[in-house]
Tab-separated table of N, CA, C and O in Angstrom:
chain	number	residue	atom	x	y	z
A	1	MET	N	185.735	118.949	10.540
A	1	MET	CA	185.680	120.318	11.000
A	1	MET	C	184.545	120.523	12.006
A	1	MET	O	184.713	121.171	13.001
A	2	ASN	N	183.391	119.977	11.748
A	2	ASN	CA	182.242	120.132	12.627
A	2	ASN	C	181.968	118.786	13.297
A	2	ASN	O	181.046	118.070	12.921
A	3	GLN	N	182.759	118.455	14.305
A	3	GLN	CA	182.707	117.129	14.909
A	3	GLN	C	181.363	116.831	15.574
A	3	GLN	O	180.805	115.762	15.374
A	4	LYS	N	180.822	117.775	16.343
A	4	LYS	CA	179.535	117.535	17.010
A	4	LYS	C	178.413	117.333	16.000
A	4	LYS	O	177.581	116.456	16.148
A	5	GLY	N	178.399	118.158	14.974
A	5	GLY	CA	177.381	118.018	13.931
A	5	GLY	C	177.501	116.693	13.209
A	5	GLY	O	176.504	116.021	12.939
A	6	ASN	N	178.732	116.283	12.884
A	6	ASN	CA	178.950	115.009	12.203
A	6	ASN	C	178.521	113.823	13.053
A	6	ASN	O	177.939	112.867	12.547
A	7	GLU	N	178.804	113.872	14.364
A	7	GLU	CA	178.387	112.793	15.266
A	7	GLU	C	176.872	112.688	15.319
A	7	GLU	O	176.312	111.596	15.265
A	8	PHE	N	176.189	113.837	15.408
A	8	PHE	CA	174.736	113.842	15.452
A	8	PHE	C	174.153	113.293	14.152
A	8	PHE	O	173.256	112.450	14.167
A	9	PHE	N	174.683	113.744	13.016
A	9	PHE	CA	174.187	113.279	11.724
A	9	PHE	C	174.417	111.790	11.538
A	9	PHE	O	173.579	111.089	10.980
A	10	SER	N	175.562	111.284	11.999
A	10	SER	CA	175.858	109.851	11.873
A	10	SER	C	174.846	109.015	12.649
A	10	SER	O	174.387	107.973	12.171
A	11	LYS	N	174.471	109.467	13.859
A	11	LYS	CA	173.469	108.754	14.662
A	11	LYS	C	172.121	108.726	13.943
A	11	LYS	O	171.451	107.700	13.898
A	12	VAL	N	171.726	109.871	13.377
A	12	VAL	CA	170.443	109.953	12.669
A	12	VAL	C	170.468	109.062	11.427
A	12	VAL	O	169.507	108.348	11.139
A	13	GLU	N	171.583	109.079	10.695
A	13	GLU	CA	171.699	108.266	9.480
A	13	GLU	C	171.616	106.771	9.798
A	13	GLU	O	170.977	106.010	9.075
A	14	LYS	N	172.261	106.351	10.885
A	14	LYS	CA	172.213	104.936	11.274
A	14	LYS	C	170.807	104.523	11.698
A	14	LYS	O	170.321	103.466	11.327
A	15	LYS	N	170.155	105.382	12.483
A	15	LYS	CA	168.836	105.040	13.012
A	15	LYS	C	167.769	105.003	11.921
A	15	LYS	O	166.937	104.110	11.886
A	16	TYR	N	167.770	105.992	11.021
A	16	TYR	CA	166.693	106.119	10.041
A	16	TYR	C	167.081	105.682	8.628
A	16	TYR	O	166.232	105.634	7.745
A	17	GLY	N	168.358	105.415	8.391
A	17	GLY	CA	168.781	104.956	7.072
A	17	GLY	C	168.681	106.007	5.982
A	17	GLY	O	168.391	105.687	4.840
A	18	VAL	N	168.913	107.267	6.340
A	18	VAL	CA	168.873	108.353	5.357
A	18	VAL	C	170.245	109.026	5.295
A	18	VAL	O	171.044	108.914	6.212
A	19	LYS	N	170.489	109.739	4.215
A	19	LYS	CA	171.751	110.462	4.054
A	19	LYS	C	171.475	111.951	4.213
A	19	LYS	O	170.657	112.518	3.490
A	20	LEU	N	172.136	112.578	5.197
A	20	LEU	CA	171.968	114.007	5.438
A	20	LEU	C	173.127	114.775	4.798
A	20	LEU	O	174.252	114.299	4.770
A	21	GLY	N	172.830	115.954	4.300
A	21	GLY	CA	173.867	116.779	3.687
A	21	GLY	C	174.768	117.406	4.729
A	21	GLY	O	174.404	117.542	5.895
A	22	ARG	N	175.934	117.763	4.315
A	22	ARG	CA	176.879	118.462	5.178
A	22	ARG	C	177.420	119.647	4.377
A	22	ARG	O	178.435	119.550	3.716
A	23	ILE	N	176.716	120.765	4.470
A	23	ILE	CA	177.029	121.948	3.671
A	23	ILE	C	177.994	122.830	4.467
A	23	ILE	O	177.601	123.456	5.443
A	24	GLU	N	179.263	122.864	4.063
A	24	GLU	CA	180.269	123.645	4.779
A	24	GLU	C	180.584	124.971	4.104
A	24	GLU	O	181.200	125.831	4.706
A	25	LYS	N	180.169	125.136	2.846
A	25	LYS	CA	180.433	126.388	2.131
A	25	LYS	C	179.176	127.244	2.100
A	25	LYS	O	178.065	126.744	1.938
A	26	CYS	N	179.367	128.536	2.229
A	26	CYS	CA	178.261	129.498	2.263
A	26	CYS	C	177.471	129.443	0.952
A	26	CYS	O	178.058	129.498	-0.130
A	27	PRO	N	176.131	129.345	1.034
A	27	PRO	CA	175.321	129.316	-0.187
A	27	PRO	C	175.306	130.660	-0.922
A	27	PRO	O	174.982	130.713	-2.098
A	28	VAL	N	175.686	131.743	-0.257
A	28	VAL	CA	175.664	133.065	-0.867
A	28	VAL	C	176.969	133.347	-1.615
A	28	VAL	O	176.969	133.679	-2.789
A	29	CYS	N	178.108	133.176	-0.925
A	29	CYS	CA	179.390	133.569	-1.534
A	29	CYS	C	180.388	132.418	-1.660
A	29	CYS	O	181.520	132.636	-2.079
A	30	LYS	N	179.989	131.210	-1.314
A	30	LYS	CA	180.793	129.993	-1.502
A	30	LYS	C	182.098	129.967	-0.697
A	30	LYS	O	183.031	129.292	-1.065
A	31	GLN	N	182.172	130.705	0.430
A	31	GLN	CA	183.349	130.657	1.293
A	31	GLN	C	183.156	129.594	2.366
A	31	GLN	O	182.030	129.281	2.749
A	32	GLN	N	184.266	129.061	2.865
A	32	GLN	CA	184.236	128.042	3.912
A	32	GLN	C	183.732	128.663	5.207
A	32	GLN	O	184.108	129.772	5.566
A	33	GLY	N	182.872	127.933	5.942
A	33	GLY	CA	182.339	128.431	7.196
A	33	GLY	C	182.826	127.625	8.384
A	33	GLY	O	183.472	126.594	8.232
A	34	THR	N	182.491	128.103	9.573
A	34	THR	CA	182.815	127.397	10.807
A	34	THR	C	181.526	127.231	11.603
A	34	THR	O	180.584	128.005	11.442
A	35	PRO	N	181.456	126.224	12.500
A	35	PRO	CA	180.251	126.053	13.312
A	35	PRO	C	180.022	127.261	14.220
A	35	PRO	O	180.962	127.837	14.751
A	36	MET	N	178.768	127.638	14.369
A	36	MET	CA	178.417	128.759	15.222
A	36	MET	C	178.602	128.368	16.681
A	36	MET	O	178.311	127.232	17.065
A	37	LYS	N	179.087	129.286	17.479
A	37	LYS	CA	179.316	129.019	18.900
A	37	LYS	C	177.989	128.700	19.584
A	37	LYS	O	177.028	129.451	19.468
A	38	GLY	N	177.901	127.543	20.235
A	38	GLY	CA	176.696	127.156	20.947
A	38	GLY	C	175.690	126.370	20.117
A	38	GLY	O	174.737	125.832	20.655
A	39	ASN	N	175.873	126.305	18.797
A	39	ASN	CA	174.957	125.551	17.944
A	39	ASN	C	175.730	124.975	16.757
A	39	ASN	O	175.883	125.642	15.732
A	40	PRO	N	176.210	123.727	16.876
A	40	PRO	CA	177.027	123.154	15.800
A	40	PRO	C	176.254	122.824	14.525
A	40	PRO	O	176.852	122.470	13.525
A	41	LEU	N	174.924	122.941	14.537
A	41	LEU	CA	174.129	122.661	13.342
A	41	LEU	C	173.951	123.895	12.458
A	41	LEU	O	173.329	123.834	11.415
A	42	VAL	N	174.511	125.023	12.897
A	42	VAL	CA	174.474	126.254	12.111
A	42	VAL	C	175.910	126.671	11.809
A	42	VAL	O	176.745	126.756	12.700
A	43	MET	N	176.197	126.903	10.530
A	43	MET	CA	177.523	127.341	10.100
A	43	MET	C	177.498	128.847	9.865
A	43	MET	O	176.448	129.410	9.550
A	44	GLU	N	178.658	129.512	10.016
A	44	GLU	CA	178.719	130.954	9.793
A	44	GLU	C	180.113	131.357	9.319
A	44	GLU	O	181.084	130.626	9.499
A	45	HIS	N	180.183	132.517	8.708
A	45	HIS	CA	181.459	133.169	8.418
A	45	HIS	C	181.238	134.666	8.327
A	45	HIS	O	180.133	135.143	8.086
A	46	LYS	N	182.306	135.421	8.573
A	46	LYS	CA	182.229	136.875	8.627
A	46	LYS	C	182.605	137.458	7.274
A	46	LYS	O	183.572	137.035	6.652
A	47	VAL	N	181.833	138.465	6.842
A	47	VAL	CA	182.097	139.157	5.583
A	47	VAL	C	182.291	140.639	5.891
A	47	VAL	O	181.413	141.272	6.476
A	48	ASP	N	183.452	141.169	5.523
A	48	ASP	CA	183.717	142.606	5.674
A	48	ASP	C	183.404	143.289	4.357
A	48	ASP	O	183.949	142.933	3.319
A	49	ASN	N	182.507	144.261	4.411
A	49	ASN	CA	182.191	145.018	3.196
A	49	ASN	C	182.161	146.506	3.519
A	49	ASN	O	182.474	146.909	4.630
A	50	ALA	N	181.798	147.322	2.556
A	50	ALA	CA	181.808	148.778	2.736
A	50	ALA	C	180.836	149.241	3.821
A	50	ALA	O	181.063	150.258	4.463
A	51	LYS	N	179.770	148.487	4.041
A	51	LYS	CA	178.768	148.874	5.036
A	51	LYS	C	179.124	148.398	6.435
A	51	LYS	O	178.464	148.751	7.392
A	52	GLY	N	180.144	147.573	6.576
A	52	GLY	CA	180.555	147.063	7.876
A	52	GLY	C	180.698	145.555	7.847
A	52	GLY	O	180.864	144.950	6.795
A	53	VAL	N	180.618	144.954	9.023
A	53	VAL	CA	180.777	143.509	9.155
A	53	VAL	C	179.412	142.834	9.121
A	53	VAL	O	178.486	143.244	9.817
A	54	VAL	N	179.290	141.810	8.283
A	54	VAL	CA	178.049	141.051	8.157
A	54	VAL	C	178.389	139.582	8.350
A	54	VAL	O	179.431	139.109	7.892
A	55	TYR	N	177.518	138.847	9.040
A	55	TYR	CA	177.707	137.407	9.204
A	55	TYR	C	176.723	136.662	8.315
A	55	TYR	O	175.530	136.947	8.332
A	56	HIS	N	177.215	135.716	7.531
A	56	HIS	CA	176.357	134.815	6.769
A	56	HIS	C	176.209	133.546	7.587
A	56	HIS	O	177.200	132.949	8.002
A	57	ARG	N	174.971	133.128	7.841
A	57	ARG	CA	174.700	131.908	8.609
A	57	ARG	C	173.779	131.011	7.803
A	57	ARG	O	172.865	131.487	7.148
A	58	TRP	N	174.036	129.688	7.871
A	58	TRP	CA	173.226	128.727	7.134
A	58	TRP	C	173.185	127.406	7.870
A	58	TRP	O	174.016	127.105	8.707
A	59	SER	N	172.166	126.610	7.544
A	59	SER	CA	171.987	125.295	8.144
A	59	SER	C	173.050	124.342	7.603
A	59	SER	O	173.282	124.261	6.404
A	60	TYR	N	173.684	123.587	8.504
A	60	TYR	CA	174.728	122.632	8.124
A	60	TYR	C	174.150	121.479	7.315
A	60	TYR	O	174.805	120.933	6.452
A	61	SER	N	172.897	121.137	7.555
A	61	SER	CA	172.307	119.983	6.868
A	61	SER	C	171.632	120.344	5.546
A	61	SER	O	171.707	119.584	4.595
A	62	THR	N	170.978	121.501	5.451
A	62	THR	CA	170.212	121.834	4.244
A	62	THR	C	170.834	122.941	3.401
A	62	THR	O	170.526	123.061	2.228
A	63	GLY	N	171.659	123.783	3.997
A	63	GLY	CA	172.245	124.899	3.272
A	63	GLY	C	171.354	126.126	3.224
A	63	GLY	O	171.699	127.123	2.600
A	64	ARG	N	170.206	126.087	3.881
A	64	ARG	CA	169.309	127.249	3.890
A	64	ARG	C	169.857	128.333	4.809
A	64	ARG	O	170.457	128.043	5.839
A	65	ARG	N	169.613	129.580	4.436
A	65	ARG	CA	170.048	130.702	5.268
A	65	ARG	C	169.281	130.714	6.576
A	65	ARG	O	168.104	130.383	6.629
A	66	VAL	N	169.966	131.117	7.651
A	66	VAL	CA	169.383	131.138	8.984
A	66	VAL	C	169.655	132.495	9.610
A	66	VAL	O	170.711	133.074	9.408
A	67	GLU	N	168.704	132.991	10.363
A	67	GLU	CA	168.874	134.223	11.133
A	67	GLU	C	168.794	133.868	12.606
A	67	GLU	O	167.970	133.052	13.011
A	68	ILE	N	169.660	134.484	13.417
A	68	ILE	CA	169.600	134.216	14.854
A	68	ILE	C	168.433	134.998	15.451
A	68	ILE	O	168.056	136.055	14.948
A	69	GLN	N	167.873	134.449	16.511
A	69	GLN	CA	166.744	135.119	17.156
A	69	GLN	C	167.243	136.220	18.063
A	69	GLN	O	168.310	136.113	18.670
A	70	ALA	N	166.456	137.276	18.162
A	70	ALA	CA	166.814	138.375	19.045
A	70	ALA	C	166.696	137.917	20.487
A	70	ALA	O	165.793	137.173	20.852
A	71	GLU	N	167.616	138.359	21.302
A	71	GLU	CA	167.606	137.980	22.719
A	71	GLU	C	166.486	138.698	23.464
A	71	GLU	O	165.922	138.182	24.396
A	72	ASP	N	166.199	139.902	23.051
A	72	ASP	CA	165.166	140.697	23.704
A	72	ASP	C	163.886	140.674	22.867
A	72	ASP	O	163.934	140.713	21.660
A	73	THR	N	162.767	140.634	23.556
A	73	THR	CA	161.481	140.678	22.868
A	73	THR	C	160.708	141.885	23.367
A	73	THR	O	160.512	142.046	24.574
A	74	ASN	N	160.309	142.732	22.456
A	74	ASN	CA	159.509	143.900	22.823
A	74	ASN	C	158.049	143.568	22.647
A	74	ASN	O	157.578	143.355	21.545
A	75	VAL	N	157.325	143.516	23.753
A	75	VAL	CA	155.901	143.227	23.703
A	75	VAL	C	155.159	144.461	24.182
A	75	VAL	O	155.435	144.985	25.258
A	76	LEU	N	154.242	144.925	23.362
A	76	LEU	CA	153.489	146.136	23.736
A	76	LEU	C	152.249	145.774	24.474
A	76	LEU	O	151.614	144.827	24.336
């Protein structure tokens, strides 16, 4: 499913001799995710709830939750 991420992990595993995780299910609600557009090392899926649409994002290798950075920076 995540071909770019798998290729990168395979190279790292061969070079360093370690086994990296491949977490495809959301750590919060256990639903299947897809690679985030522009960053195959981050997985995401959309959740519709009463408050609106929320995206759950997590690291493909560790399963930790990830937040995207804001495009704009307000500096006073």
